[in-house]
mmCIF file of C-alpha atoms in Angstrom:
data_model
loop_
_atom_site.group_PDB
_atom_site.id
_atom_site.type_symbol
_atom_site.label_atom_id
_atom_site.label_comp_id
_atom_site.label_asym_id
_atom_site.label_seq_id
_atom_site.Cartn_x
_atom_site.Cartn_y
_atom_site.Cartn_z
ATOM 1 C CA MET A 324 23.563 13.471 21.010
ATOM 2 C CA LYS A 325 22.646 11.248 18.087
ATOM 3 C CA SER A 326 21.555 7.753 19.074
ATOM 4 C CA LYS A 327 24.072 5.053 18.185
ATOM 5 C CA GLU A 328 21.333 2.439 17.999
ATOM 6 C CA ASN A 329 18.673 4.156 15.921
ATOM 7 C CA PRO A 330 18.576 6.159 12.682
ATOM 8 C CA MET A 331 18.252 9.878 13.199
ATOM 9 C CA ILE A 332 15.553 10.464 10.587
ATOM 10 C CA TYR A 333 12.300 8.473 10.412
ATOM 11 C CA TYR A 334 9.629 8.715 7.736
ATOM 12 C CA CYS A 335 6.387 7.540 9.362
ATOM 13 C CA ILE A 336 3.205 6.117 7.824
ATOM 14 C CA SER A 337 0.227 4.537 9.561
ATOM 15 C CA ASP A 338 -3.064 2.800 8.747
ATOM 16 C CA ILE A 339 -2.593 1.761 5.122
ATOM 17 C CA HIS A 340 -5.636 -0.539 5.409
ATOM 18 C CA GLY A 341 -5.167 -2.399 2.142
ATOM 19 C CA CYS A 342 -4.840 0.758 0.029
ATOM 20 C CA LEU A 343 -1.883 -0.170 -2.157
ATOM 21 C CA PHE A 344 -2.164 2.835 -4.486
ATOM 22 C CA ALA A 345 -1.952 5.314 -1.588
ATOM 23 C CA PHE A 346 0.935 3.323 -0.111
ATOM 24 C CA GLN A 347 2.847 3.351 -3.378
ATOM 25 C CA ASN A 348 2.309 7.105 -3.753
ATOM 26 C CA ALA A 349 3.833 7.628 -0.299
ATOM 27 C CA LEU A 350 6.716 5.291 -1.093
ATOM 28 C CA ASP A 351 7.451 7.264 -4.249
ATOM 29 C CA ILE A 352 8.262 10.209 -1.976
ATOM 30 C CA ILE A 353 10.149 8.246 0.668
ATOM 31 C CA THR A 354 12.058 5.405 -0.986
ATOM 32 C CA SER A 355 14.913 7.472 -2.403
ATOM 33 C CA HIS A 356 15.786 8.569 1.138
ATOM 34 C CA LEU A 357 16.318 5.017 2.367
ATOM 35 C CA SER A 358 19.800 5.007 0.867
ATOM 36 C CA GLU A 359 20.703 7.953 3.105
ATOM 37 C CA GLU A 360 22.647 7.322 6.293
ATOM 38 C CA ASN A 361 20.690 7.294 9.569
ATOM 39 C CA THR A 362 17.339 7.285 7.768
ATOM 40 C CA ALA A 363 14.504 4.753 8.036
ATOM 41 C CA LEU A 364 10.866 4.144 7.193
ATOM 42 C CA ILE A 365 8.636 3.203 10.114
ATOM 43 C CA LEU A 366 5.137 1.816 9.583
ATOM 44 C CA LEU A 367 2.796 2.094 12.553
ATOM 45 C CA GLY A 368 0.439 -0.803 11.892
ATOM 46 C CA ASP A 369 -2.990 -1.563 10.416
ATOM 47 C CA TYR A 370 -1.754 -2.542 6.983
ATOM 48 C CA ILE A 371 -4.913 -4.520 6.191
ATOM 49 C CA HIS A 372 -8.742 -4.436 6.243
ATOM 50 C CA GLY A 373 -10.536 -1.664 4.408
ATOM 51 C CA GLY A 374 -9.120 -1.568 0.895
ATOM 52 C CA LYS A 375 -8.908 -4.481 -1.544
ATOM 53 C CA GLU A 376 -5.131 -4.979 -1.766
ATOM 54 C CA ASN A 377 -4.450 -6.378 1.686
ATOM 55 C CA ALA A 378 -2.063 -9.187 0.760
ATOM 56 C CA ALA A 379 -0.341 -6.951 -1.781
ATOM 57 C CA VAL A 380 0.356 -4.338 0.913
ATOM 58 C CA LEU A 381 1.881 -6.985 3.176
ATOM 59 C CA ASP A 382 3.905 -8.345 0.258
ATOM 60 C CA LYS A 383 5.211 -4.851 -0.446
ATOM 61 C CA ILE A 384 6.284 -4.300 3.152
ATOM 62 C CA MET A 385 8.012 -7.676 3.277
ATOM 63 C CA GLU A 386 9.713 -6.925 -0.046
ATOM 64 C CA LEU A 387 10.967 -3.586 1.308
ATOM 65 C CA GLN A 388 12.335 -5.281 4.420
ATOM 66 C CA ASN A 389 14.087 -7.881 2.290
ATOM 67 C CA ARG A 390 15.601 -5.161 0.114
ATOM 68 C CA TYR A 391 16.641 -2.629 2.761
ATOM 69 C CA GLY A 392 16.653 -4.641 5.977
ATOM 70 C CA SER A 393 14.308 -4.559 8.969
ATOM 71 C CA GLY A 394 16.419 -1.815 10.531
ATOM 72 C CA LYS A 395 15.676 0.460 7.576
ATOM 73 C CA VAL A 396 12.029 -0.556 7.166
ATOM 74 C CA ILE A 397 10.468 -1.026 10.590
ATOM 75 C CA ALA A 398 6.941 -2.434 10.731
ATOM 76 C CA LEU A 399 4.971 -2.307 13.989
ATOM 77 C CA LEU A 400 1.987 -4.406 14.982
ATOM 78 C CA GLY A 401 -1.481 -2.888 14.710
ATOM 79 C CA ASN A 402 -4.778 -4.157 16.079
ATOM 80 C CA HIS A 403 -5.870 -5.525 12.686
ATOM 81 C CA GLU A 404 -2.692 -7.569 12.354
ATOM 82 C CA GLU A 405 -3.237 -8.809 15.884
ATOM 83 C CA LEU A 406 -6.684 -10.096 14.889
ATOM 84 C CA VAL A 407 -5.042 -12.201 12.183
ATOM 85 C CA CYS A 408 -2.406 -13.502 14.615
ATOM 86 C CA GLU A 409 -5.176 -14.560 17.004
ATOM 87 C CA GLY A 410 -7.131 -16.347 14.255
ATOM 88 C CA MET A 411 -10.019 -13.889 14.540
ATOM 89 C CA ALA A 412 -9.614 -12.547 11.008
ATOM 90 C CA SER A 413 -8.028 -13.376 7.694
ATOM 91 C CA VAL A 414 -5.671 -11.039 5.898
ATOM 92 C CA ASP A 415 -8.472 -10.064 3.516
ATOM 93 C CA ALA A 416 -11.343 -9.662 5.969
ATOM 94 C CA CYS A 417 -12.318 -9.442 9.607
ATOM 95 C CA GLY A 418 -13.861 -12.759 10.587
ATOM 96 C CA THR A 419 -12.613 -16.320 10.436
ATOM 97 C CA GLY A 420 -8.908 -16.829 9.857
ATOM 98 C CA SER A 421 -7.565 -18.605 6.778
ATOM 99 C CA GLY A 422 -4.922 -21.283 6.391
ATOM 100 C CA ASP A 423 -3.770 -19.423 3.282
ATOM 101 C CA ASP A 424 -2.476 -16.704 5.601
ATOM 102 C CA ASP A 425 0.137 -18.901 7.284
ATOM 103 C CA ARG A 426 3.159 -17.221 5.724
ATOM 104 C CA TYR A 427 1.837 -13.811 6.728
ATOM 105 C CA VAL A 428 0.950 -14.912 10.263
ATOM 106 C CA SER A 429 4.510 -16.065 10.885
ATOM 107 C CA TRP A 430 5.805 -12.627 9.856
ATOM 108 C CA LEU A 431 3.102 -10.700 11.700
ATOM 109 C CA ARG A 432 3.799 -12.487 14.965
ATOM 110 C CA GLY A 433 7.349 -11.204 14.850
ATOM 111 C CA LEU A 434 6.372 -7.539 14.605
ATOM 112 C CA PRO A 435 7.199 -5.324 17.606
ATOM 113 C CA ARG A 436 4.516 -3.322 19.392
ATOM 114 C CA TYR A 437 6.545 -0.118 19.635
ATOM 115 C CA HIS A 438 9.808 1.484 18.638
ATOM 116 C CA ALA A 439 11.626 4.132 20.656
ATOM 117 C CA ALA A 440 14.409 6.419 19.464
ATOM 118 C CA GLY A 441 15.753 9.314 21.458
ATOM 119 C CA LYS A 442 12.726 10.795 23.179
ATOM 120 C CA THR A 443 10.237 9.800 20.495
ATOM 121 C CA ILE A 444 7.983 6.761 20.949
ATOM 122 C CA PHE A 445 6.445 5.226 17.831
ATOM 123 C CA VAL A 446 3.398 3.033 18.389
ATOM 124 C CA HIS A 447 0.149 2.064 16.684
ATOM 125 C CA ALA A 448 -2.365 3.250 19.290
ATOM 126 C CA GLY A 449 -0.625 4.527 22.406
ATOM 127 C CA ILE A 450 1.016 3.731 25.719
ATOM 128 C CA ASP A 451 0.128 3.839 29.415
ATOM 129 C CA GLU A 452 1.150 7.411 30.073
ATOM 130 C CA GLU A 453 0.618 7.147 33.811
ATOM 131 C CA ALA A 454 3.693 4.905 33.885
ATOM 132 C CA GLU A 455 5.789 7.893 32.728
ATOM 133 C CA ASP A 456 9.418 6.856 32.108
ATOM 134 C CA LEU A 457 8.519 3.229 32.919
ATOM 135 C CA TRP A 458 6.021 3.096 30.055
ATOM 136 C CA LYS A 459 7.787 0.121 28.408
ATOM 137 C CA TYR A 460 7.060 -2.006 31.455
ATOM 138 C CA GLY A 461 3.792 -0.430 32.564
ATOM 139 C CA THR A 462 1.934 -0.677 29.261
ATOM 140 C CA MET A 463 -0.130 -3.821 28.717
ATOM 141 C CA ASP A 464 0.183 -5.397 25.278
ATOM 142 C CA HIS A 465 -3.318 -4.496 24.116
ATOM 143 C CA ILE A 466 -2.792 -0.807 24.940
ATOM 144 C CA PHE A 467 -0.020 -0.532 22.343
ATOM 145 C CA THR A 468 -2.393 -1.714 19.622
ATOM 146 C CA GLU A 469 -5.896 -0.823 20.841
ATOM 147 C CA LYS A 470 -5.742 2.245 23.103
ATOM 148 C CA TYR A 471 -8.895 4.319 22.797
ATOM 149 C CA PRO A 472 -9.733 7.174 22.880
ATOM 150 C CA ALA A 473 -6.691 9.106 21.687
ATOM 151 C CA GLN A 474 -4.894 10.803 24.549
ATOM 152 C CA THR A 475 -3.660 14.366 24.279
ATOM 153 C CA GLY A 476 -1.796 16.781 26.529
ATOM 154 C CA HIS A 477 1.556 16.528 28.278
ATOM 155 C CA PHE A 478 3.127 13.100 28.694
ATOM 156 C CA PHE A 479 6.507 13.077 30.490
ATOM 157 C CA GLU A 480 9.354 15.559 30.314
ATOM 158 C CA ASP A 481 9.889 16.302 26.605
ATOM 159 C CA TYR A 482 8.994 12.859 25.258
ATOM 160 C CA LYS A 483 6.825 12.737 22.150
ATOM 161 C CA ILE A 484 4.447 9.970 21.043
ATOM 162 C CA VAL A 485 3.757 9.294 17.346
ATOM 163 C CA ALA A 486 0.705 7.114 16.724
ATOM 164 C CA GLY A 487 -2.059 6.232 14.282
ATOM 165 C CA HIS A 488 -5.126 4.038 14.971
ATOM 166 C CA ILE A 489 -7.713 6.829 15.221
ATOM 167 C CA SER A 490 -8.358 9.155 12.286
ATOM 168 C CA THR A 491 -7.136 12.684 12.805
ATOM 169 C CA SER A 492 -10.540 14.027 11.778
ATOM 170 C CA ALA A 493 -12.045 12.212 14.776
ATOM 171 C CA ILE A 494 -9.348 13.494 17.138
ATOM 172 C CA ALA A 495 -9.781 17.048 15.881
ATOM 173 C CA GLY A 496 -13.565 16.800 15.888
ATOM 174 C CA ASP A 497 -13.462 18.170 12.345
ATOM 175 C CA PRO A 498 -14.713 15.910 9.513
ATOM 176 C CA HIS A 499 -12.819 18.038 6.973
ATOM 177 C CA PHE A 500 -9.406 17.678 8.658
ATOM 178 C CA HIS A 501 -7.222 14.774 7.552
ATOM 179 C CA GLY A 502 -3.741 16.138 8.168
ATOM 180 C CA ILE A 503 -1.266 15.298 10.917
ATOM 181 C CA TYR A 504 -2.738 16.195 14.286
ATOM 182 C CA PHE A 505 -0.298 17.725 16.807
ATOM 183 C CA ASP A 506 -1.794 18.606 20.165
ATOM 184 C CA GLY A 507 0.862 21.251 20.840
ATOM 185 C CA SER A 508 2.384 19.183 23.610
ATOM 186 C CA SER A 509 3.395 15.509 23.385
ATOM 187 C CA HIS A 510 1.308 13.768 20.702
ATOM 188 C CA TYR A 511 1.412 13.449 16.925
ATOM 189 C CA TYR A 512 -1.369 11.426 15.272
ATOM 190 C CA ILE A 513 -1.055 10.584 11.584
ATOM 191 C CA ASP A 514 -4.004 8.369 10.521
ATOM 192 C CA ALA A 515 -5.554 10.128 7.517
ATOM 193 C CA ASP A 516 -8.513 7.668 7.250
ATOM 194 C CA THR A 517 -6.958 6.382 4.043
ATOM 195 C CA VAL A 518 -9.906 4.275 2.864
ATOM 196 C CA ALA A 519 -12.003 7.447 2.703
ATOM 197 C CA THR A 520 -9.355 9.964 1.645
ATOM 198 C CA GLY A 521 -7.157 7.907 -0.692
ATOM 199 C CA PHE A 522 -3.909 9.255 0.713
ATOM 200 C CA LEU A 523 -1.481 8.640 3.565
ATOM 201 C CA ASN A 524 0.077 11.258 5.786
ATOM 202 C CA ILE A 525 3.871 11.157 5.977
ATOM 203 C CA LEU A 526 5.536 12.466 9.118
ATOM 204 C CA LYS A 527 9.292 13.071 9.100
ATOM 205 C CA VAL A 528 10.865 12.877 12.549
ATOM 206 C CA ASN A 529 14.340 14.041 13.469
ATOM 207 C CA THR A 530 14.950 12.298 16.788
ATOM 208 C CA GLU A 531 18.134 14.272 17.431
ATOM 209 C CA THR A 532 16.551 17.722 17.206
ATOM 210 C CA GLN A 533 12.950 16.625 17.889
ATOM 211 C CA GLU A 534 11.687 18.347 14.767
ATOM 212 C CA TYR A 535 8.556 17.045 13.058
ATOM 213 C CA PHE A 536 7.604 17.727 9.443
ATOM 214 C CA ALA A 537 4.660 16.865 7.213
ATOM 215 C CA VAL A 538 6.057 15.521 3.942
ATOM 216 C CA THR A 539 4.234 15.775 0.606
ATOM 217 C CA ASP A 540 5.258 15.771 -3.036
ATOM 218 C CA ALA A 541 5.350 19.576 -2.695
ATOM 219 C CA GLY A 542 7.974 19.536 0.064
ATOM 220 C CA GLU A 543 8.360 19.431 3.843
ATOM 221 C CA PHE A 544 6.455 21.632 6.261
ATOM 222 C CA PRO A 545 6.763 21.961 10.058
ATOM 223 C CA VAL A 546 3.787 20.426 11.852
ATOM 224 C CA LEU A 547 2.076 23.126 13.885
ATOM 225 C CA PRO A 548 -0.410 22.536 16.707
ATOM 226 C CA TYR A 549 -3.897 21.933 15.343
ATOM 227 C CA ASP A 550 -5.324 24.763 17.439
ATOM 228 C CA GLU A 551 -2.875 27.238 15.890
ATOM 229 C CA GLU A 552 -3.793 26.285 12.335
ATOM 230 C CA HIS A 553 -7.568 26.131 12.776
#
């Protein structure tokens, strides 16, 4: 049954890290779909620190939310945004916070730590999987944004977790792999290490059918378990 509260189709991006060019390239593929019913863009955090266009990336996200609404463009909190909220970093660099960031801090503090639709959980880093179906209540705030290392294997029933935070090359143990990592069970990781690679992975999620596709300018392709492709 299609959720009455959430769009059925999500286009997911994570870990932009100040790389505006890569972000715009991904948006060129996605934006036309935002006019479609039951479709949304969800950003999984870490919009800043790494590239040089940190404020511009935040401005772009805020512009998209103003244009389409926060229900169509959902932005989650990442650990780098949390550093800014805590005054431990500025938008442009890890380190001392800046008073010039006030308008961003107000927006960042309003970002949710997770989004759930159907049996798919979207989050920056992860959840407390031992809490099973009580994960919303059993996960401490810092786990949503900072969980490390990446967890793989079966979570609970047929729930799926979509996260970023850790590059897929590190999860796969393969420095040449930068695609979407699916463990064949419950986890999809999409951080392509954008500062190094210059591109962002796009994951398309159908929360009604629980189908997951890698999206590129060449089309859409089912995401297969990493171990089956390599």
